[in-house]
Coordinates of C-alpha atoms in Angstrom, one line a residue:
M1460 CA 13.8 -13.3 1.5
T1461 CA 17.2 -13.7 3.0
D1462 CA 17.6 -16.8 5.1
R1463 CA 19.9 -16.0 8.0
P1464 CA 20.1 -17.5 11.5
E1465 CA 18.8 -15.3 14.2
H1466 CA 22.2 -14.8 15.9
D1467 CA 23.8 -13.6 12.7
Y1468 CA 22.0 -10.2 12.3
D1469 CA 24.4 -7.3 11.8
P1470 CA 24.2 -5.0 14.9
G1471 CA 23.9 -2.0 12.5
D1472 CA 20.7 -3.3 10.8
V1473 CA 17.4 -1.5 11.4
A1474 CA 14.1 -3.0 10.6
V1475 CA 11.2 -1.2 8.9
I1476 CA 8.3 -2.7 10.9
G1477 CA 5.5 -0.3 10.0
M1478 CA 4.7 2.1 7.2
S1479 CA 2.1 4.7 6.3
L1480 CA 1.7 6.7 3.1
R1481 CA -0.7 9.1 1.4
A1482 CA 0.3 10.2 -2.0
P1483 CA -1.3 11.6 -5.1
G1484 CA -3.8 8.9 -6.3
A1485 CA -3.2 6.7 -3.2
R1486 CA -4.6 7.0 0.3
T1487 CA -2.7 3.9 1.5
K1488 CA 0.6 2.2 0.8
E1489 CA -1.3 -0.7 -0.8
E1490 CA -3.0 1.6 -3.3
F1491 CA 0.4 3.2 -4.0
W1492 CA 2.0 -0.1 -4.8
D1493 CA -1.0 -1.1 -7.0
N1494 CA -0.5 2.2 -8.9
L1495 CA 3.2 1.5 -9.4
V1496 CA 2.7 -2.1 -10.5
H1497 CA 0.1 -1.0 -13.1
G1498 CA 2.1 2.0 -14.3
R1499 CA -0.4 4.6 -13.3
E1500 CA 0.5 8.3 -13.4
S1501 CA -1.2 10.2 -10.5
V1502 CA -0.4 13.8 -11.5
S1503 CA -3.6 15.7 -12.2
F1504 CA -4.2 18.1 -15.0
L1505 CA -6.5 20.8 -13.8
A1506 CA -9.2 22.9 -15.5
K1507 CA -8.8 26.6 -15.2
D1508 CA -11.8 26.8 -13.0
D1509 CA -10.2 24.4 -10.5
I1510 CA -7.3 26.8 -9.9
H1511 CA -8.2 29.7 -7.5
V1512 CA -4.8 31.3 -7.3
D1513 CA -2.1 32.5 -9.8
E1514 CA -4.6 34.8 -11.5
T1515 CA -1.8 36.8 -13.1
L1516 CA -0.1 33.7 -14.4
I1517 CA -2.8 31.3 -15.4
H1518 CA -3.2 32.8 -18.8
S1519 CA 0.5 32.7 -19.6
P1520 CA 1.4 30.2 -22.3
F1521 CA 4.1 28.9 -19.9
Y1522 CA 1.7 28.1 -17.1
V1523 CA 1.3 24.4 -16.6
R1524 CA -1.9 23.2 -15.0
A1525 CA -0.4 20.1 -13.5
C1526 CA 0.2 19.0 -9.9
G1527 CA 0.1 15.9 -7.6
L1528 CA -3.1 16.5 -5.6
L1529 CA -3.6 15.2 -2.1
D1530 CA -7.3 14.8 -1.6
T1531 CA -7.1 14.8 2.2
Y1532 CA -4.8 17.8 2.6
D1533 CA -7.4 20.0 4.4
R1534 CA -9.1 17.2 6.4
F1535 CA -8.5 15.8 9.9
D1536 CA -10.1 13.6 12.6
P1537 CA -9.2 15.5 15.8
A1538 CA -11.5 13.4 18.1
V1539 CA -9.2 10.4 17.8
F1540 CA -6.4 12.4 19.4
G1541 CA -8.5 14.3 21.9
I1542 CA -7.9 17.5 20.1
S1543 CA -10.5 20.3 20.1
D1544 CA -11.9 21.7 16.8
R1545 CA -10.3 25.0 17.7
M1546 CA -6.9 23.6 18.0
A1547 CA -7.4 21.4 14.9
A1548 CA -8.1 24.5 12.9
A1549 CA -4.9 26.2 14.2
M1550 CA -2.7 23.2 13.3
T1551 CA -1.1 23.4 9.9
P1552 CA -2.1 20.7 7.4
E1553 CA 1.4 19.1 7.6
N1554 CA 1.1 18.9 11.4
R1555 CA -2.3 17.1 11.1
L1556 CA -1.2 14.8 8.3
F1557 CA 2.0 13.8 10.1
L1558 CA 0.1 13.0 13.3
E1559 CA -2.4 10.7 11.5
S1560 CA 0.4 9.1 9.6
A1561 CA 2.5 8.4 12.7
W1562 CA -0.6 6.8 14.3
E1563 CA -1.0 4.6 11.2
A1564 CA 2.6 3.6 11.2
M1565 CA 2.4 2.5 14.8
E1566 CA -0.8 0.5 14.2
D1567 CA 0.7 -1.0 11.0
G1568 CA 3.6 -2.2 13.1
G1569 CA 1.2 -3.7 15.7
Y1570 CA 1.9 -1.3 18.6
D1571 CA -0.5 0.6 20.8
P1572 CA 1.1 3.7 22.3
D1573 CA -0.9 3.4 25.4
R1574 CA 0.7 0.0 26.2
L1575 CA 4.2 0.9 25.2
K1576 CA 6.9 1.0 27.9
A1577 CA 9.6 2.4 25.6
E1578 CA 11.3 5.6 24.5
V1579 CA 10.0 6.5 21.0
G1580 CA 11.9 8.9 18.8
M1581 CA 9.9 11.1 16.4
Y1582 CA 11.8 12.5 13.4
G1583 CA 10.1 14.4 10.6
A1584 CA 10.6 16.9 7.9
N1585 CA 8.1 19.5 6.7
N1586 CA 8.0 22.7 4.6
P1587 CA 8.8 25.7 6.8
Q1588 CA 6.8 28.0 4.4
T1589 CA 3.6 26.1 4.9
A1590 CA 2.8 27.8 8.2
A1591 CA 3.0 31.3 6.7
L1592 CA 1.0 30.2 3.6
Y1593 CA -1.7 28.6 5.7
S1594 CA -2.3 31.4 8.1
S1595 CA 0.3 33.1 10.3
P1596 CA -0.6 33.6 13.9
P1597 CA -0.6 37.1 15.5
D1598 CA 2.4 38.3 17.4
R1599 CA 2.9 36.3 20.6
V1600 CA 4.0 39.1 22.8
S1601 CA 1.1 41.5 22.0
V1602 CA -1.6 38.8 22.1
G1603 CA -0.5 36.7 25.0
P1604 CA -0.9 33.1 26.1
E1605 CA -3.7 32.2 23.6
A1606 CA -1.3 32.9 20.6
I1607 CA 1.5 31.0 22.3
E1608 CA -0.8 28.0 22.7
A1609 CA -1.9 28.2 19.1
S1610 CA 1.6 28.6 17.9
L1611 CA 2.4 25.1 19.2
A1612 CA 0.0 23.8 16.6
W1613 CA 1.1 26.2 14.0
S1614 CA 4.9 26.1 14.2
P1615 CA 6.8 23.8 11.8
D1616 CA 9.3 23.1 14.6
T1617 CA 6.7 21.4 16.8
M1618 CA 5.4 18.9 14.3
T1619 CA 7.3 16.0 15.9
S1620 CA 6.8 17.0 19.5
N1621 CA 3.1 17.4 18.8
A1622 CA 3.0 13.8 17.5
L1623 CA 4.7 12.5 20.6
Y1624 CA 2.3 14.5 22.8
Y1625 CA -0.9 13.5 21.1
L1626 CA 0.1 9.9 20.7
G1627 CA 0.9 9.7 24.5
L1628 CA 4.5 8.9 24.0
T1629 CA 7.9 10.1 25.4
G1630 CA 11.2 10.2 23.6
E1631 CA 13.2 12.4 21.2
A1632 CA 11.5 14.8 18.9
V1633 CA 13.5 16.3 16.0
T1634 CA 12.0 18.3 13.2
V1635 CA 14.4 18.3 10.3
A1636 CA 15.1 21.1 7.8
A1637 CA 16.9 19.6 4.9
V1638 CA 14.8 20.8 1.9
C1639 CA 13.8 18.0 -0.5
A1640 CA 16.2 15.5 1.3
G1641 CA 14.2 15.8 4.5
F1642 CA 12.7 12.3 4.6
H1643 CA 16.1 10.7 4.2
Y1644 CA 17.6 12.9 6.8
A1645 CA 14.9 12.0 9.3
V1646 CA 15.5 8.2 8.7
H1647 CA 19.2 8.7 9.0
L1648 CA 18.9 10.5 12.4
A1649 CA 16.3 7.9 13.6
C1650 CA 18.6 5.0 12.8
Q1651 CA 21.5 6.7 14.5
S1652 CA 19.5 7.2 17.7
L1653 CA 18.3 3.6 17.7
L1654 CA 21.7 2.2 17.2
L1655 CA 23.1 4.4 20.0
G1656 CA 20.4 3.1 22.3
Q1657 CA 18.9 6.5 22.8
T1658 CA 15.5 5.3 21.7
D1659 CA 13.7 1.9 21.5
L1660 CA 11.4 2.6 18.6
A1661 CA 11.4 5.5 16.1
V1662 CA 9.0 7.0 13.7
A1663 CA 10.6 8.8 10.8
G1664 CA 9.0 10.6 7.9
G1665 CA 7.9 13.8 6.2
A1666 CA 4.8 15.7 5.3
M1667 CA 4.4 18.2 2.4
V1668 CA 1.3 20.2 1.5
R1669 CA 1.9 22.6 -1.4
L1670 CA -0.2 25.7 -0.8
P1671 CA -2.3 27.1 -2.2
H1672 CA -3.7 23.7 -3.2
P1673 CA -4.3 22.9 -6.0
R1674 CA -2.2 25.0 -8.3
G1675 CA 0.1 24.5 -11.3
H1676 CA 3.5 25.9 -12.0
L1677 CA 5.2 28.3 -14.4
W1678 CA 7.6 26.6 -16.8
E1679 CA 11.1 28.1 -17.3
E1680 CA 13.6 26.5 -19.6
N1681 CA 16.4 24.5 -18.0
R1682 CA 14.6 24.6 -14.6
V1683 CA 13.3 21.5 -12.8
L1684 CA 9.6 22.0 -13.5
S1685 CA 8.2 20.2 -16.5
K1686 CA 7.0 22.0 -19.7
D1687 CA 4.0 19.7 -20.1
G1688 CA 3.4 18.5 -16.5
H1689 CA 4.8 15.0 -17.1
C1690 CA 8.0 13.8 -15.5
R1691 CA 10.1 11.6 -17.7
P1692 CA 13.0 10.2 -15.7
F1693 CA 16.1 9.4 -17.9
D1694 CA 14.1 10.3 -21.1
A1695 CA 15.8 12.3 -23.9
N1696 CA 12.6 14.5 -24.0
G1697 CA 12.3 15.1 -20.3
T1698 CA 11.8 18.7 -19.3
G1699 CA 11.5 18.3 -15.5
T1700 CA 8.9 17.3 -13.0
A1701 CA 5.5 18.4 -11.6
L1702 CA 5.1 19.4 -7.9
S1703 CA 3.1 17.2 -5.5
S1704 CA 2.1 16.7 -1.9
G1705 CA 2.0 13.8 0.5
V1706 CA 3.0 12.2 3.8
V1707 CA 5.1 9.2 4.5
T1708 CA 6.2 7.7 7.9
V1709 CA 8.0 4.5 8.8
L1710 CA 8.3 2.7 12.1
L1711 CA 11.8 1.5 12.9
K1712 CA 13.5 -0.8 15.4
P1713 CA 16.9 -2.5 15.5
L1714 CA 16.6 -5.7 13.5
D1715 CA 17.7 -8.1 16.2
R1716 CA 15.0 -6.7 18.6
A1717 CA 12.4 -6.8 15.8
V1718 CA 13.1 -10.5 15.2
A1719 CA 13.1 -11.3 18.9
D1720 CA 9.8 -9.4 19.4
R1721 CA 8.2 -11.3 16.4
D1722 CA 7.5 -8.0 14.5
H1723 CA 6.5 -7.9 10.9
V1724 CA 9.5 -6.7 8.8
Y1725 CA 9.0 -5.0 5.4
A1726 CA 12.7 -4.2 4.7
V1727 CA 16.0 -3.6 6.5
V1728 CA 17.9 -0.4 6.5
K1729 CA 21.5 -1.6 5.9
G1730 CA 23.1 1.8 5.8
S1731 CA 22.4 5.6 5.4
A1732 CA 24.6 8.6 4.7
V1733 CA 24.2 12.3 4.3
N1734 CA 26.4 15.2 3.2
N1735 CA 26.3 18.6 1.6
N1736 CA 28.1 20.0 -1.4
G1737 CA 29.1 23.2 0.4
V1738 CA 31.5 25.3 -1.6
S1739 CA 32.3 22.5 -4.0
A1740 CA 29.0 22.9 -5.8
V1741 CA 29.2 23.5 -9.6
A1742 CA 26.1 25.6 -9.2
Y1743 CA 24.3 26.2 -5.9
G1744 CA 21.3 23.8 -5.7
L1745 CA 22.6 21.4 -8.4
A1746 CA 24.0 18.0 -7.6
Q1747 CA 27.8 17.9 -7.4
P1748 CA 28.8 14.4 -8.7
E1749 CA 31.8 13.9 -6.5
R1750 CA 29.9 14.8 -3.3
L1751 CA 26.8 12.8 -4.2
S1752 CA 29.0 9.9 -5.2
A1753 CA 30.8 10.0 -1.8
C1754 CA 27.4 10.0 -0.1
I1755 CA 26.2 6.9 -2.0
A1756 CA 29.4 5.1 -1.4
A1757 CA 29.4 6.0 2.3
A1758 CA 25.9 4.5 2.8
M1759 CA 27.1 1.2 1.2
E1760 CA 30.3 1.2 3.3
V1761 CA 28.4 1.8 6.5
G1762 CA 26.2 -1.2 5.8
G1763 CA 29.1 -3.4 4.7
V1764 CA 27.3 -3.7 1.3
A1765 CA 29.3 -4.4 -1.9
P1766 CA 28.0 -2.3 -4.8
D1767 CA 27.5 -5.4 -7.0
T1768 CA 24.9 -6.7 -4.5
V1769 CA 22.7 -3.6 -5.0
S1770 CA 20.4 -4.6 -7.8
M1771 CA 17.9 -1.7 -7.6
Y1772 CA 18.7 2.0 -7.7
E1773 CA 15.8 4.3 -7.1
A1774 CA 17.1 7.6 -8.4
N1775 CA 16.2 11.2 -7.4
G1776 CA 15.2 11.3 -11.1
L1777 CA 13.9 14.8 -11.7
G1778 CA 13.4 14.1 -15.4
L1779 CA 15.6 17.0 -16.6
P1780 CA 18.4 15.7 -18.7
M1781 CA 21.0 17.9 -17.1
T1782 CA 20.2 16.8 -13.5
D1783 CA 19.7 13.1 -14.5
E1784 CA 23.1 13.1 -16.2
L1785 CA 24.7 14.5 -13.0
E1786 CA 23.0 11.9 -10.9
V1787 CA 23.8 8.9 -13.1
H1788 CA 27.4 10.0 -13.3
A1789 CA 27.6 10.3 -9.5
A1790 CA 26.0 6.9 -8.9
S1791 CA 28.3 5.3 -11.5
M1792 CA 31.3 6.5 -9.7
A1793 CA 30.0 5.2 -6.4
F1794 CA 29.2 1.7 -7.9
G1795 CA 32.4 1.5 -9.8
K1796 CA 33.2 -0.9 -12.6
Q1797 CA 31.4 -4.2 -12.2
T1798 CA 29.8 -7.0 -14.1
A1799 CA 26.5 -7.1 -12.2
T1800 CA 23.6 -5.1 -13.4
T1801 CA 21.4 -2.8 -11.4
S1802 CA 17.8 -1.8 -12.3
I1803 CA 17.4 2.0 -12.3
G1804 CA 14.1 3.7 -11.9
G1805 CA 12.4 6.9 -10.7
V1806 CA 9.0 7.3 -9.0
K1807 CA 8.5 10.9 -9.9
G1808 CA 7.1 9.8 -13.2
N1809 CA 4.2 8.4 -11.2
V1810 CA 3.6 11.0 -8.5
G1811 CA 5.7 14.0 -9.3
H1812 CA 8.1 15.8 -6.9
G1813 CA 6.8 15.8 -3.3
G1814 CA 9.4 18.2 -1.8
V1815 CA 10.5 17.0 1.6
V1816 CA 8.6 13.8 1.2
S1817 CA 9.8 12.9 -2.3
G1818 CA 12.5 10.6 -0.9
G1819 CA 9.8 8.9 1.1
F1820 CA 7.9 8.0 -2.1
G1821 CA 11.1 6.4 -3.4
A1822 CA 11.8 4.6 -0.2
I1823 CA 8.4 3.1 0.1
K1824 CA 8.6 2.0 -3.5
A1825 CA 11.9 0.3 -2.8
A1826 CA 10.7 -1.3 0.5
L1827 CA 7.6 -2.7 -1.2
A1828 CA 9.6 -3.9 -4.2
L1829 CA 11.9 -5.8 -1.8
Y1830 CA 8.9 -7.2 0.1
H1831 CA 7.0 -8.3 -3.0
R1832 CA 10.1 -9.2 -5.0
K1833 CA 9.0 -7.2 -8.0
L1834 CA 10.5 -4.3 -9.9
P1835 CA 7.9 -1.8 -11.1
A1836 CA 8.5 0.0 -14.4
T1837 CA 9.6 3.6 -14.7
I1838 CA 6.7 5.2 -16.6
N1839 CA 6.9 8.0 -19.2
L1840 CA 10.3 6.6 -20.3
T1841 CA 10.0 6.0 -24.0
E1842 CA 13.3 7.3 -25.4
V1843 CA 16.3 6.7 -23.2
N1844 CA 18.6 9.7 -23.1
P1845 CA 21.7 8.5 -25.0
D1846 CA 23.8 11.1 -23.2
L1847 CA 23.4 9.1 -20.0
D1848 CA 25.5 6.3 -21.6
F1849 CA 23.8 3.5 -19.7
P1850 CA 25.8 0.8 -21.5
A1851 CA 29.0 2.2 -19.8
T1852 CA 27.4 2.0 -16.3
P1853 CA 26.1 -0.8 -14.2
F1854 CA 22.5 0.6 -14.6
V1855 CA 19.7 -0.7 -16.8
P1856 CA 16.5 1.4 -17.0
Q1857 CA 13.5 -0.5 -15.8
L1858 CA 11.2 -0.2 -18.8
E1859 CA 8.8 -2.9 -17.8
G1860 CA 7.7 -4.5 -14.6
A1861 CA 9.5 -7.7 -13.8
D1862 CA 10.0 -10.3 -11.1
W1863 CA 13.1 -9.4 -9.1
E1864 CA 15.8 -12.1 -9.5
P1865 CA 19.1 -10.7 -8.2
E1866 CA 22.4 -12.0 -9.5
A1867 CA 24.0 -11.7 -6.1
G1868 CA 21.3 -13.9 -4.4
V1869 CA 20.1 -11.1 -2.1
R1870 CA 17.8 -8.2 -2.9
R1871 CA 19.1 -4.8 -2.1
A1872 CA 18.1 -1.3 -3.1
G1873 CA 19.7 2.1 -3.0
I1874 CA 17.5 5.2 -2.8
T1875 CA 18.9 8.7 -3.4
S1876 CA 17.4 12.0 -2.4
I1877 CA 18.8 15.4 -3.4
G1878 CA 17.8 18.7 -1.9
G1879 CA 18.3 22.2 -3.1
G1880 CA 21.1 23.9 -1.2
G1881 CA 23.5 21.0 -1.8
Y1882 CA 21.8 18.4 0.4
N1883 CA 22.6 14.7 -0.5
A1884 CA 21.2 11.6 1.1
H1885 CA 21.2 7.9 0.4
L1886 CA 19.6 4.9 2.0
V1887 CA 20.5 1.2 1.4
L1888 CA 17.6 -1.2 2.0
E1889 CA 17.7 -5.0 2.0
E1890 CA 14.9 -7.6 1.8
P1891 CA 13.5 -8.8 5.1
P1892 CA 14.9 -12.0 6.6
T1893 CA 12.9 -15.2 6.3
P1894 CA 10.8 -15.7 9.5
A1895 CA 11.9 -18.7 11.6
R1896 CA 9.9 -21.8 11.0
R1897 CA 7.2 -22.5 13.5
A1898 CA 4.6 -25.1 14.1
P1899 CA 1.3 -24.9 12.2
E1900 CA -1.5 -23.1 13.9
E1901 CA -3.5 -25.3 16.4
A1902 CA -6.7 -26.1 14.5
G1903 CA -10.0 -25.6 16.3
R1904 CA -8.6 -23.7 19.2
P1905 CA -10.9 -20.9 20.3
R1906 CA -9.4 -17.4 19.9
L1907 CA -10.6 -14.0 21.0
A1908 CA -10.6 -11.2 18.4
T1909 CA -11.3 -7.6 19.4
L1910 CA -12.0 -4.3 17.7
S1911 CA -12.8 -0.8 19.1
A1912 CA -13.6 2.7 17.8
L1913 CA -14.9 6.0 18.9
D1914 CA -18.4 5.4 17.5
D1915 CA -20.5 2.6 16.0
E1916 CA -20.0 3.8 12.4
A1917 CA -16.2 3.7 12.7
L1918 CA -16.5 0.3 14.3
A1919 CA -18.6 -1.0 11.4
R1920 CA -16.1 0.3 9.0
Q1921 CA -13.3 -1.5 10.9
R1922 CA -15.2 -4.8 10.7
A1923 CA -15.7 -4.4 7.0
R1924 CA -12.1 -3.5 6.3
L1925 CA -10.8 -6.4 8.4
K1926 CA -13.2 -8.8 6.6
E1927 CA -11.9 -7.6 3.2
R1928 CA -8.3 -8.1 4.3
L1929 CA -8.9 -11.6 5.6
E1930 CA -10.7 -12.6 2.3
A1931 CA -7.9 -11.1 0.2
D1932 CA -5.0 -12.7 2.1
P1933 CA -5.6 -16.4 2.8
D1934 CA -2.1 -16.7 4.3
L1935 CA -2.9 -14.7 7.4
R1936 CA -3.0 -17.0 10.5
L1937 CA -5.8 -16.6 12.9
D1938 CA -3.5 -16.6 15.9
D1939 CA -1.4 -13.7 14.4
V1940 CA -4.5 -11.7 13.6
C1941 CA -5.9 -12.0 17.1
Y1942 CA -2.5 -11.2 18.7
S1943 CA -2.1 -8.1 16.5
L1944 CA -5.6 -6.8 17.2
N1945 CA -5.6 -7.5 21.0
L1946 CA -2.2 -5.9 21.7
G1947 CA -1.6 -3.5 18.8
R1948 CA -4.7 -1.3 18.8
K1949 CA -5.7 1.6 21.1
V1950 CA -8.8 0.6 23.2
M1951 CA -11.7 2.9 22.5
P1952 CA -15.3 3.2 23.9
R1953 CA -17.3 1.3 21.3
R1954 CA -16.1 -2.3 21.2
W1955 CA -16.7 -5.5 19.4
A1956 CA -15.4 -9.0 20.1
A1957 CA -15.7 -12.5 18.8
V1958 CA -14.7 -15.9 20.0
V1959 CA -13.9 -18.0 16.9
R1960 CA -12.1 -21.2 16.0
S1961 CA -11.1 -20.4 12.4
R1962 CA -10.6 -17.7 9.9
A1963 CA -13.9 -18.6 8.3
E1964 CA -15.7 -18.1 11.6
L1965 CA -14.0 -14.7 12.1
I1966 CA -15.0 -13.6 8.6
A1967 CA -18.6 -14.7 9.3
A1968 CA -18.6 -12.9 12.6
L1969 CA -17.3 -9.7 11.1
A1970 CA -20.0 -9.9 8.4
G1971 CA -22.7 -10.5 11.1
D1972 CA -23.5 -13.9 9.6
V1973 CA -23.6 -15.7 12.9
A1974 CA -26.3 -18.4 13.1
G1975 CA -26.1 -18.7 16.8
G1976 CA -26.3 -22.5 16.8
P1977 CA -24.0 -24.9 18.6
G1978 CA -20.4 -24.3 17.7
A1979 CA -21.1 -20.9 16.1
P1980 CA -18.8 -18.0 16.8
A1981 CA -19.8 -15.9 19.7
A1982 CA -19.7 -12.3 18.6
T1983 CA -20.7 -9.4 20.8
S1984 CA -20.6 -5.6 20.7
T1985 CA -20.9 -2.7 23.2
A1986 CA -24.5 -2.2 22.5
A1987 CA -25.6 -5.8 22.7
A1988 CA -23.2 -7.4 25.2
P1989 CA -24.5 -9.2 28.3
H1990 CA -23.3 -7.5 31.5
P1991 CA -21.2 -9.9 33.4
D1992 CA -20.4 -9.7 37.1
H1993 CA -16.9 -8.1 36.7
G1994 CA -16.3 -8.7 40.4
A1995 CA -16.5 -12.4 39.9
L1996 CA -13.7 -12.4 37.3
S1997 CA -10.1 -13.0 38.1
R1998 CA -7.9 -9.9 38.1
G1999 CA -4.2 -9.2 38.0
D2000 CA -2.2 -6.0 38.2
H2001 CA -3.1 -5.1 34.6
G2002 CA -6.8 -6.0 34.5
I2003 CA -9.0 -9.0 34.1
V2004 CA -7.2 -12.3 33.3
P2005 CA -8.7 -15.3 31.5
S2006 CA -9.9 -18.1 33.7
G2007 CA -9.1 -20.6 31.0
A2008 CA -8.5 -21.1 27.3
D2009 CA -11.9 -22.6 26.4
A2010 CA -14.6 -20.9 24.5
R2011 CA -16.7 -20.2 27.7
A2012 CA -13.8 -18.5 29.5
L2013 CA -13.0 -16.4 26.4
S2014 CA -16.7 -15.5 26.0
D2015 CA -16.8 -14.2 29.5
L2016 CA -13.6 -12.2 28.8
A2017 CA -15.1 -10.8 25.7
A2018 CA -18.3 -9.7 27.4
A2019 CA -16.3 -8.1 30.2
W2020 CA -14.1 -6.2 27.7
V2021 CA -16.9 -4.9 25.5
T2022 CA -18.8 -3.6 28.6
G2023 CA -15.8 -1.5 29.6
G2024 CA -13.6 -3.9 31.6
Q2025 CA -9.8 -3.6 31.4
V2026 CA -8.4 -6.9 30.1
D2027 CA -4.8 -8.1 30.5
F2028 CA -4.2 -9.2 26.9
D2029 CA -0.5 -9.8 27.7
A2030 CA -1.7 -12.6 30.0
L2031 CA -4.1 -13.9 27.4
H2032 CA -1.3 -14.3 24.9
R2033 CA 1.6 -15.2 27.2
G2034 CA 3.6 -18.2 26.0
E2035 CA 2.3 -18.0 22.4
A2036 CA 4.5 -17.7 19.4
S2037 CA 2.2 -15.4 17.5
H2038 CA 3.6 -12.7 15.3
R2039 CA 2.5 -9.2 14.7
V2040 CA 1.0 -8.8 11.2
P2041 CA -0.1 -5.6 9.3
L2042 CA -3.9 -5.2 9.4
P2043 CA -6.2 -2.3 8.4
T2044 CA -5.5 0.8 10.5
Y2045 CA -8.1 3.0 12.2
P2046 CA -10.7 4.4 9.8
F2047 CA -10.4 8.1 10.5
R2048 CA -13.5 10.2 9.9
P2049 CA -11.8 13.4 8.6
R2050 CA -13.6 16.7 8.6
R2051 CA -12.5 19.9 6.8
F2052 CA -10.5 22.3 9.0
W2053 CA -9.1 25.4 7.3
R2054 CA -8.1 28.7 8.8
T2055 CA -8.4 32.0 7.0
D2056 CA -7.9 34.4 9.9
W2057 CA -7.0 34.5 13.6

């Protein structure tokens, strides 16, 4: 990670402090990264009985039964957001997925919307066709207010405003229409708003659900869809890509503020740029090398980034020789002649082409590669296309996974997204800065850890997931974990708390292995908590405040909280140097919601 003094942050740098992803074969960003590292292809090949559409096409010899499935595309947990089942059914699948993903990105960043005193921008892209394919509402004028209310859930335009409303936030809401470059455009607009001071935090992303779902595609020669369903970026035998669905959101904040607020930083957005081919296009919908090159170069220039310091290039990479050649040519012009080498890869070999969210898959891949300092292999690349002439470019195909050891001393990645209609977009990401040194955690000091959920089953799942995370990551500090839980999670009716002195005690309390003897962790839940005299506890403007920092005072605080008391957790953690850390997000309990008529 880059080691830079706190005062030296570029004022144009934006930190990625939270992320959420659902992709084919991955319900979380952690599963997504594991699939990339192990070279897994998540495109599914369907049996004929699995496809309930395309009856006139399915027997064609050119019909390809491949797609990137999203197993939660039709499911949603409306209760978490206070949404009725009737409204949940009216919402398009992209509206529902984006809302849950925005919640997860906020939690991953350690922020509870209920306690935020900030303007939060919401920027997202979706597929305008989804609403009509899902189920168009009746005419508003003839039906009246009921249809108008339902249309707020149905309309693609209101996806971002719905997310602001149901998360309980205020700020900007911009739903982007930029075809397959939608995710990048959302991030670009979010960064501009943050740097102009129009918003304090921003959620940017995209959601794509291909309907009907699941289905294959009809192959046509020299079109972008693959002949056999496999995407082979930069391969001589590539025939295109498969189509897929997914959702990606990121939580953004100016880097200097993120460092000052002790946020967890995955990566830094150094620069972004967008443009359109317009009349200069060779063919409408294809990349125009000069315009794409200008876009890539502009993103680097905005961030003050020299091309020879960008050692990873995540390509749009459709796997069709013609489009790959245009892109490599454009990127080569932007990078210029140099002696440094840049790894080039393409995530569509793993997950296919996710439309408006495809750039998000590439951006999350790059951000996690920066964070973990590893370069995943580009799969399905067995015979490099000689027409790409890689030896004459700065680019080297990433044929195998490798540790990331940059020649320039800093890890940076460029991510390109191209949309039909001439849309070009490019992001430049940099590895996160090294956190400032801090004193070791105070051993043996009692800490209060809290969890809450809508019901006891979800609460039990939260305990299990947090226990697994603690066991898997021994570097997590107890003070950071408690700080992130107490201040970064929405408070719900069913509650659990434990007063512990070590990670081991917290793991034992989460597992229910509490002996109850002297010195044992004091764990309590809503159903079993003693009922303290709330009136005898000290109160401030924002709730009950701790009477001390000893185990007895924290136990009284825990009992008051799990029995419904409002606790001032800011007061509890005042003066600490704890950092926000990513922890398991809320365990949604999705149910199927699907509309076939109005």
